[in-house]
């Protein structure tokens, strides 16, 4: 979200300055204009500034989320709605400005002393606040979401007000002395410097506070942890948000060619969100468990769609599911409605011996991998090669005692024996469990210690966190069947 705010600040400032340059060339600010001509020129002023800031802020969502199809749409809708909103905002702002002045001419306010100065600042601030609010709402409308319109309106109101204050301050410090230097007969327009500072500030603060409003009011969002959009944080603001290979999907994923254009959806219902599966393979998985039609989501859930991993976040459940520093052990997950001849963890058919894709072979066994068939509603089509390595790092592949078996992500199919009192886990090759192929794993991600006969998992201040059964932990006693996640790799503790 910091990137969203930073991008909004930069583009807002650029849009505001571009608007200043264009309007200086186009708009006539001469003090000799008639009142009707002043109204026309101010309307043109509002349209130009609105278009420029609207285009700039309309690009933010596409740049932040990596959804390139949003760039032209955001720019065009930002320009159209920004121009209209700029004209309306400048008109209403002017009307409110005149009403607050109670018929006083702005040039006579100096004679009113401090009261006149405060009256002028308040009037201008409210006028520019409306201007920024209309432009911010236009940016939200370009994303076709009423929640984003609300966020844009609130952010634009605050940003426009602050930008308007700076506009007045610049006018007081720069423009007024220049007017005084001209004397009573001076008729040259000298407001350019204050307009440059003021308009740029309005764009900058509008971009800043629209981003802050998005952060403050967001209800649910996802972080893509693998694939082309790895690391992208995408806010779920629509009633139904689609995940798929379509560029127009709310959460576009491209790492797996078996994923359809709109493979699954996250649907809002009564303030909560459900993962909805359309029925086409591969079957989506939540915390290692295949989804059966609909699955209620909570903060921290790890979604796997094909080979793409996505972490779901939700404010409504973030406090309820967050665990203390030391968690109690708990049984692994279970699932109903899965046929007994299918594994509920990897979704593959068991062989005659009861083995599946994530089974750990017995010592000395060189048996080929079981045949992999999809679940009745669709499943993963992953068939490991006979030469595929099943272990890595110093621990390698062993067959006795407790172990971590990879069931999804880059480490799927790997198994690591948990030998020793301190087992380090991370991306560096000198770790006991080296997950070098998973870019979402930190160099020193976590470690497992043997304490009083049980394994205790510790997170070592990793960037993306360590999860047990979908809940982020700092310290956790492991029980058989627990699902453990480092980065994009998920394991079952056995």
XYZ file of C-alpha atoms in Angstrom:
494
model
C 0.000 0.000 0.000
C 2.965 2.304 0.492
C 3.645 1.968 -3.203
C 0.040 2.937 -3.996
C 0.346 6.072 -1.872
C 3.774 6.953 -3.253
C 2.673 6.450 -6.860
C -0.425 8.574 -6.185
C 1.688 11.378 -4.709
C 4.120 11.415 -7.628
C 1.515 11.179 -10.373
C -0.771 13.678 -8.643
C 2.036 16.222 -8.460
C 3.036 15.590 -12.080
C -0.595 15.920 -13.192
C -1.036 19.124 -11.235
C 2.113 20.701 -12.652
C 1.203 19.630 -16.199
C -2.209 21.214 -15.687
C -0.560 24.420 -14.502
C 1.656 24.592 -17.607
C -1.206 23.917 -20.032
C -3.627 26.349 -18.404
C -0.985 29.099 -18.330
C -0.786 28.781 -22.122
C -4.539 28.443 -22.639
C -6.342 30.431 -19.952
C -6.441 34.244 -19.928
C -5.878 35.510 -16.379
C -5.881 39.201 -17.278
C -7.493 41.449 -14.621
C -9.156 43.429 -17.432
C -11.631 40.692 -18.395
C -15.361 41.190 -18.049
C -17.245 39.149 -15.444
C -18.782 36.851 -18.095
C -15.372 36.233 -19.671
C -13.873 35.558 -16.239
C -16.504 32.825 -15.732
C -15.647 31.210 -19.079
C -11.917 31.336 -18.375
C -12.379 29.840 -14.909
C -14.466 27.002 -16.378
C -11.663 26.327 -18.857
C -9.183 26.465 -15.974
C -11.142 23.839 -14.026
C -11.522 21.566 -17.045
C -7.796 21.616 -17.863
C -6.672 21.000 -14.278
C -9.320 18.289 -13.825
C -8.269 16.495 -17.006
C -4.570 16.537 -16.149
C -4.955 15.383 -12.534
C -7.677 12.909 -13.572
C -5.408 11.286 -16.174
C -2.490 11.112 -13.752
C -4.448 9.558 -10.878
C -6.368 7.307 -13.286
C -3.081 5.537 -14.023
C -2.325 4.681 -10.398
C -4.362 1.472 -10.106
C -2.963 -0.060 -13.291
C 0.622 0.745 -12.326
C 0.297 -0.517 -8.757
C -1.522 -3.778 -9.543
C 0.266 -4.550 -12.808
C -3.045 -4.691 -14.698
C -1.951 -3.029 -17.918
C -5.478 -2.996 -19.341
C -6.438 -0.501 -16.641
C -3.950 2.094 -17.904
C -5.814 3.294 -21.031
C -9.207 2.907 -19.371
C -8.093 4.781 -16.273
C -6.508 7.554 -18.348
C -9.535 8.009 -20.607
C -12.143 7.875 -17.845
C -9.957 10.004 -15.601
C -9.688 12.615 -18.359
C -13.416 12.634 -19.161
C -14.710 12.557 -15.603
C -11.891 14.754 -14.338
C -12.667 17.452 -16.896
C -16.375 17.443 -16.045
C -15.674 17.289 -12.320
C -13.082 20.047 -12.573
C -15.592 22.378 -14.248
C -18.319 21.560 -11.707
C -15.911 21.782 -8.793
C -14.492 25.147 -9.809
C -18.012 26.531 -10.353
C -19.385 25.328 -6.998
C -16.189 26.373 -5.283
C -16.544 29.855 -6.737
C -20.161 30.093 -5.676
C -19.355 29.030 -2.127
C -16.387 31.390 -2.098
C -18.641 34.310 -3.059
C -21.271 33.295 -0.504
C -18.752 33.109 2.338
C -17.352 36.525 1.430
C -20.861 37.935 2.059
C -20.667 40.207 -0.952
C -17.192 41.517 -0.104
C -14.823 42.042 -3.004
C -11.650 39.956 -2.420
C -9.602 43.080 -3.017
C -11.270 44.878 -0.073
C -10.676 42.099 2.463
C -7.328 43.539 3.463
C -9.145 46.407 5.096
C -10.910 43.935 7.405
C -7.618 42.935 9.036
C -7.279 39.433 10.513
C -10.965 38.676 10.041
C -10.695 39.476 6.325
C -7.652 37.255 5.949
C -9.324 34.327 7.743
C -12.506 34.801 5.698
C -10.539 34.729 2.474
C -8.570 31.604 3.464
C -11.702 29.728 4.604
C -13.578 30.621 1.426
C -10.753 29.555 -0.859
C -10.080 26.376 1.135
C -13.697 25.246 0.861
C -13.727 26.084 -2.831
C -10.588 24.068 -3.556
C -11.806 21.274 -1.279
C -14.835 20.773 -3.522
C -12.607 20.944 -6.583
C -10.318 18.187 -5.244
C -13.254 16.122 -4.015
C -14.924 16.035 -7.420
C -11.660 15.022 -9.115
C -10.980 12.314 -6.507
C -14.486 10.913 -6.999
C -13.869 10.888 -10.753
C -10.779 8.725 -10.228
C -12.844 6.245 -8.195
C -15.550 6.215 -10.864
C -12.946 5.287 -13.483
C -12.519 1.992 -11.572
C -16.300 1.400 -11.684
C -16.618 0.890 -7.948
C -18.816 2.908 -5.613
C -16.461 2.198 -2.739
C -13.582 3.647 -4.751
C -15.767 6.697 -5.566
C -16.296 7.189 -1.825
C -12.594 6.809 -1.112
C -11.690 9.215 -3.930
C -14.230 11.781 -2.775
C -12.974 11.729 0.818
C -9.323 11.789 -0.210
C -9.964 14.537 -2.765
C -11.809 16.709 -0.249
C -8.920 16.556 2.215
C -6.265 16.885 -0.485
C -8.044 19.796 -2.167
C -8.433 21.611 1.158
C -4.729 21.293 2.025
C -3.705 22.186 -1.514
C -6.008 25.217 -1.365
C -4.395 26.378 1.870
C -0.966 26.187 0.254
C -2.366 28.047 -2.754
C -3.467 30.883 -0.456
C -0.180 30.838 1.428
C 1.753 31.078 -1.834
C -0.489 33.911 -2.990
C 0.055 35.768 0.285
C 3.837 35.309 0.238
C 4.532 35.674 -3.506
C 1.643 37.252 -5.402
C 0.578 39.957 -2.992
C 4.063 41.554 -2.744
C 4.300 41.560 -6.547
C 0.924 43.317 -6.782
C 2.033 45.871 -4.230
C 5.176 46.554 -6.269
C 3.007 47.470 -9.276
C 1.252 50.162 -7.329
C -2.311 51.317 -7.660
C -2.187 51.495 -11.436
C -0.596 48.111 -12.003
C -2.721 45.870 -14.242
C -0.260 43.071 -15.014
C -1.257 39.545 -13.999
C 1.245 38.202 -11.434
C -0.469 35.053 -10.111
C 1.597 32.530 -12.073
C 4.035 31.522 -9.281
C 1.280 30.979 -6.741
C -0.741 28.980 -9.280
C 2.276 26.769 -9.991
C 2.702 25.973 -6.305
C -1.011 25.744 -5.561
C -2.111 23.567 -8.487
C 0.838 21.191 -8.060
C 0.029 20.944 -4.341
C -3.623 20.172 -5.068
C -2.602 17.302 -7.364
C -0.009 16.033 -4.867
C -2.290 16.111 -1.829
C -5.246 14.701 -3.752
C -3.097 11.731 -4.816
C -1.777 11.334 -1.261
C -5.135 11.356 0.489
C -6.928 9.252 -2.114
C -4.256 6.599 -1.430
C -4.609 7.009 2.321
C -8.400 6.722 2.041
C -7.991 3.498 0.046
C -5.770 2.130 2.815
C -8.041 3.273 5.634
C -11.308 2.019 4.159
C -10.128 -1.183 2.499
C -11.992 -4.247 3.743
C -10.262 -7.097 1.945
C -7.236 -7.511 -0.278
C -4.953 -10.209 -1.632
C -1.206 -10.505 -2.115
C 0.024 -12.581 -5.063
C 3.083 -14.537 -3.903
C 4.030 -16.284 -7.147
C 3.837 -15.723 -10.903
C 4.181 -12.589 -13.034
C 2.422 -10.354 -10.514
C 4.383 -11.678 -7.532
C 4.284 -9.259 -4.614
C 1.325 -7.270 -5.966
C -1.275 -6.186 -3.425
C -4.746 -5.895 -4.927
C -7.709 -4.396 -3.066
C -11.007 -6.282 -3.429
C -13.516 -3.431 -3.694
C -16.178 -5.028 -5.917
C -18.986 -7.370 -4.769
C -17.455 -10.096 -6.954
C -13.718 -10.164 -7.748
C -12.437 -12.679 -10.313
C -9.116 -14.527 -10.277
C -7.915 -15.871 -13.622
C -5.720 -15.522 -16.686
C -7.823 -12.732 -18.186
C -6.050 -9.348 -18.169
C -9.386 -7.870 -17.136
C -9.679 -10.118 -14.078
C -9.549 -8.326 -10.750
C -6.620 -10.568 -9.781
C -4.840 -11.583 -13.005
C -2.529 -14.617 -12.722
C -0.495 -16.006 -15.585
C 1.976 -18.529 -14.153
C -0.204 -21.576 -14.893
C -1.642 -22.120 -18.418
C -4.295 -24.490 -17.033
C -6.040 -21.640 -15.186
C -9.059 -20.305 -17.083
C -9.865 -16.640 -17.807
C -12.125 -16.338 -14.758
C -11.204 -19.426 -12.801
C -12.554 -18.584 -9.345
C -14.268 -15.627 -7.726
C -14.153 -13.989 -4.307
C -17.713 -12.953 -3.494
C -18.774 -10.527 -0.775
C -21.788 -11.554 1.259
C -22.990 -9.909 4.488
C -19.604 -8.363 5.158
C -17.662 -11.617 4.652
C -16.055 -13.114 1.561
C -16.306 -16.556 0.008
C -14.123 -18.268 -2.554
C -16.449 -19.569 -5.287
C -15.212 -22.346 -7.573
C -16.725 -22.607 -11.047
C -15.998 -26.325 -11.492
C -13.221 -26.349 -14.103
C -9.860 -27.931 -13.206
C -7.509 -27.378 -11.527
C -9.365 -27.409 -8.225
C -8.530 -24.365 -6.042
C -7.086 -25.123 -2.620
C -7.435 -23.136 0.613
C -4.809 -23.903 3.288
C -4.076 -27.217 1.594
C -7.715 -28.329 1.402
C -9.538 -28.562 -1.967
C -12.534 -26.239 -2.264
C -15.958 -27.813 -2.617
C -18.043 -25.175 -4.408
C -17.823 -22.357 -1.826
C -15.344 -21.710 0.960
C -15.620 -19.020 3.645
C -12.348 -17.072 3.811
C -10.598 -15.489 6.779
C -7.562 -13.281 7.142
C -4.316 -15.106 6.423
C -5.835 -17.893 4.303
C -3.481 -19.166 1.607
C -5.236 -19.752 -1.713
C -3.683 -21.949 -4.366
C -5.108 -21.652 -7.876
C -3.167 -24.089 -10.021
C 0.480 -23.328 -9.242
C -0.229 -19.725 -8.199
C -0.346 -18.873 -4.500
C -2.337 -15.935 -3.134
C -2.641 -14.770 0.471
C -6.055 -13.412 1.435
C -6.398 -10.588 3.971
C -9.564 -9.273 5.579
C -9.980 -6.635 8.279
C -13.172 -8.238 9.606
C -11.320 -11.363 10.775
C -7.741 -10.165 11.204
C -8.019 -9.679 14.985
C -10.057 -12.801 15.616
C -7.649 -15.212 13.982
C -4.358 -13.567 14.983
C -2.566 -15.798 17.465
C -0.475 -14.847 20.485
C 3.298 -15.196 20.465
C 3.053 -18.777 21.756
C 0.252 -20.846 20.246
C -1.224 -24.061 21.518
C -1.038 -27.065 19.278
C -4.122 -27.985 17.323
C -5.144 -30.841 15.074
C -4.660 -30.644 11.343
C -7.525 -29.789 9.027
C -10.097 -32.274 7.844
C -12.490 -32.182 4.948
C -15.718 -33.925 4.155
C -17.273 -34.814 0.806
C -13.926 -36.036 -0.635
C -14.054 -39.672 -1.846
C -12.028 -42.052 0.305
C -9.785 -43.023 -2.653
C -8.619 -39.394 -3.063
C -6.117 -37.511 -0.918
C -7.759 -34.463 0.757
C -4.414 -32.612 0.720
C -3.000 -32.859 -2.827
C -6.241 -33.909 -4.568
C -4.783 -36.993 -6.303
C -6.074 -40.575 -6.504
C -4.475 -43.068 -4.115
C -2.874 -46.231 -5.484
C -3.567 -49.760 -4.289
C -1.216 -49.262 -1.314
C -2.954 -46.069 -0.288
C -0.157 -43.795 -1.523
C -0.726 -40.510 -3.333
C 1.407 -37.704 -4.753
C 2.361 -36.335 -1.330
C 3.082 -39.726 0.281
C 6.597 -40.361 1.631
C 7.976 -43.676 0.300
C 9.385 -46.271 2.683
C 13.118 -46.792 3.037
C 14.785 -48.168 -0.084
C 11.582 -47.987 -2.053
C 12.046 -47.084 -5.701
C 8.401 -47.483 -6.593
C 7.226 -45.202 -9.381
C 4.858 -42.356 -8.455
C 1.168 -43.217 -8.332
C -1.042 -42.486 -11.278
C -2.492 -39.036 -10.895
C -6.131 -38.566 -11.777
C -8.339 -35.527 -11.201
C -10.988 -35.327 -8.552
C -14.516 -35.862 -9.854
C -15.015 -32.067 -9.948
C -11.573 -31.496 -11.524
C -8.079 -31.622 -10.051
C -4.403 -30.979 -10.607
C -2.789 -32.532 -13.673
C 0.719 -32.548 -12.166
C 2.635 -35.779 -12.791
C 6.189 -35.768 -11.357
C 9.049 -36.985 -13.487
C 10.740 -40.218 -12.496
C 13.986 -38.254 -12.183
C 12.450 -35.426 -10.173
C 14.458 -34.794 -6.968
C 12.401 -35.296 -3.856
C 14.667 -33.497 -1.423
C 17.147 -30.689 -1.124
C 19.465 -28.913 1.268
C 21.466 -30.598 3.934
C 18.498 -32.566 5.249
C 17.745 -34.197 1.910
C 15.195 -36.990 1.553
C 14.909 -39.405 4.429
C 12.297 -41.733 5.710
C 12.262 -41.933 9.498
C 10.980 -39.642 12.216
C 9.104 -36.409 11.749
C 9.318 -34.623 8.419
C 7.947 -31.767 6.329
C 6.377 -32.872 3.043
C 5.756 -30.280 0.328
C 2.144 -30.390 -0.883
C 1.927 -27.178 -2.931
C 3.988 -24.372 -4.385
C 7.601 -24.480 -5.665
C 8.526 -27.170 -3.085
C 5.681 -29.529 -3.954
C 6.886 -33.154 -3.823
C 9.905 -32.435 -1.624
C 10.288 -34.043 1.788
C 12.667 -32.992 4.540
C 13.608 -35.089 7.561
C 13.583 -33.068 10.789
C 16.823 -34.299 12.362
C 18.735 -32.360 15.002
C 17.838 -29.841 17.666
C 17.925 -26.734 15.461
C 16.751 -26.955 11.843
C 17.112 -23.721 9.878
C 14.817 -22.928 6.956
C 15.407 -20.344 4.247
C 16.410 -19.495 0.705
C 20.175 -19.685 1.322
C 21.780 -23.016 0.479
C 23.506 -23.328 3.867
C 20.134 -23.825 5.608
C 19.195 -27.316 6.773
C 16.030 -26.924 4.664
C 17.044 -24.842 1.649
C 14.113 -23.513 -0.407
C 16.234 -21.816 -3.059
C 13.540 -22.044 -5.748
C 10.976 -20.053 -3.729
C 11.610 -16.321 -4.130
C 8.992 -15.509 -1.454
C 11.115 -17.213 1.225
C 13.602 -15.053 3.149
C 17.288 -15.953 3.281
C 16.883 -16.972 6.932
C 13.135 -17.497 7.155
C 12.468 -19.712 10.196
C 13.845 -22.532 12.314
C 12.484 -25.615 14.071
C 13.800 -26.502 17.516
C 13.352 -29.713 19.480
C 12.095 -28.745 22.929
C 10.988 -31.275 25.553
C 10.381 -33.913 22.906
C 8.272 -31.789 20.551
C 9.108 -29.671 17.517
C 8.554 -25.921 17.946
C 8.500 -23.714 14.847
C 9.868 -20.155 15.141
C 9.585 -17.371 12.570
C 12.898 -15.492 12.196
C 11.448 -12.076 11.261
C 10.772 -13.226 7.696
C 9.452 -10.767 5.126
C 6.315 -12.733 4.177
C 5.700 -14.504 7.473
C 5.408 -18.116 8.597
C 1.957 -19.733 8.716
C 0.563 -22.811 10.472
C -2.882 -23.949 9.333
C -3.387 -20.573 7.656
C -2.591 -18.439 10.732
C 0.553 -16.328 10.879
C 2.743 -17.311 13.843
C 5.891 -16.270 15.617
C 6.194 -19.477 17.664
C 4.149 -22.665 17.334
C 4.266 -26.209 18.708
C 3.760 -28.542 15.736
C 1.322 -31.450 15.699
C 1.011 -34.151 13.060
C -1.123 -32.996 10.160
C -0.364 -29.288 10.636
C -0.017 -27.326 7.389
C 3.077 -25.139 7.466
C 3.762 -22.392 4.932
C 7.027 -20.581 4.152
C 6.680 -18.060 1.305
C 4.827 -19.797 -1.542
C 5.675 -23.328 -0.345
C 3.271 -25.314 1.795
C 4.216 -28.437 3.754
C 2.467 -31.005 5.894
C 4.124 -31.876 9.208
C 4.232 -35.641 9.675
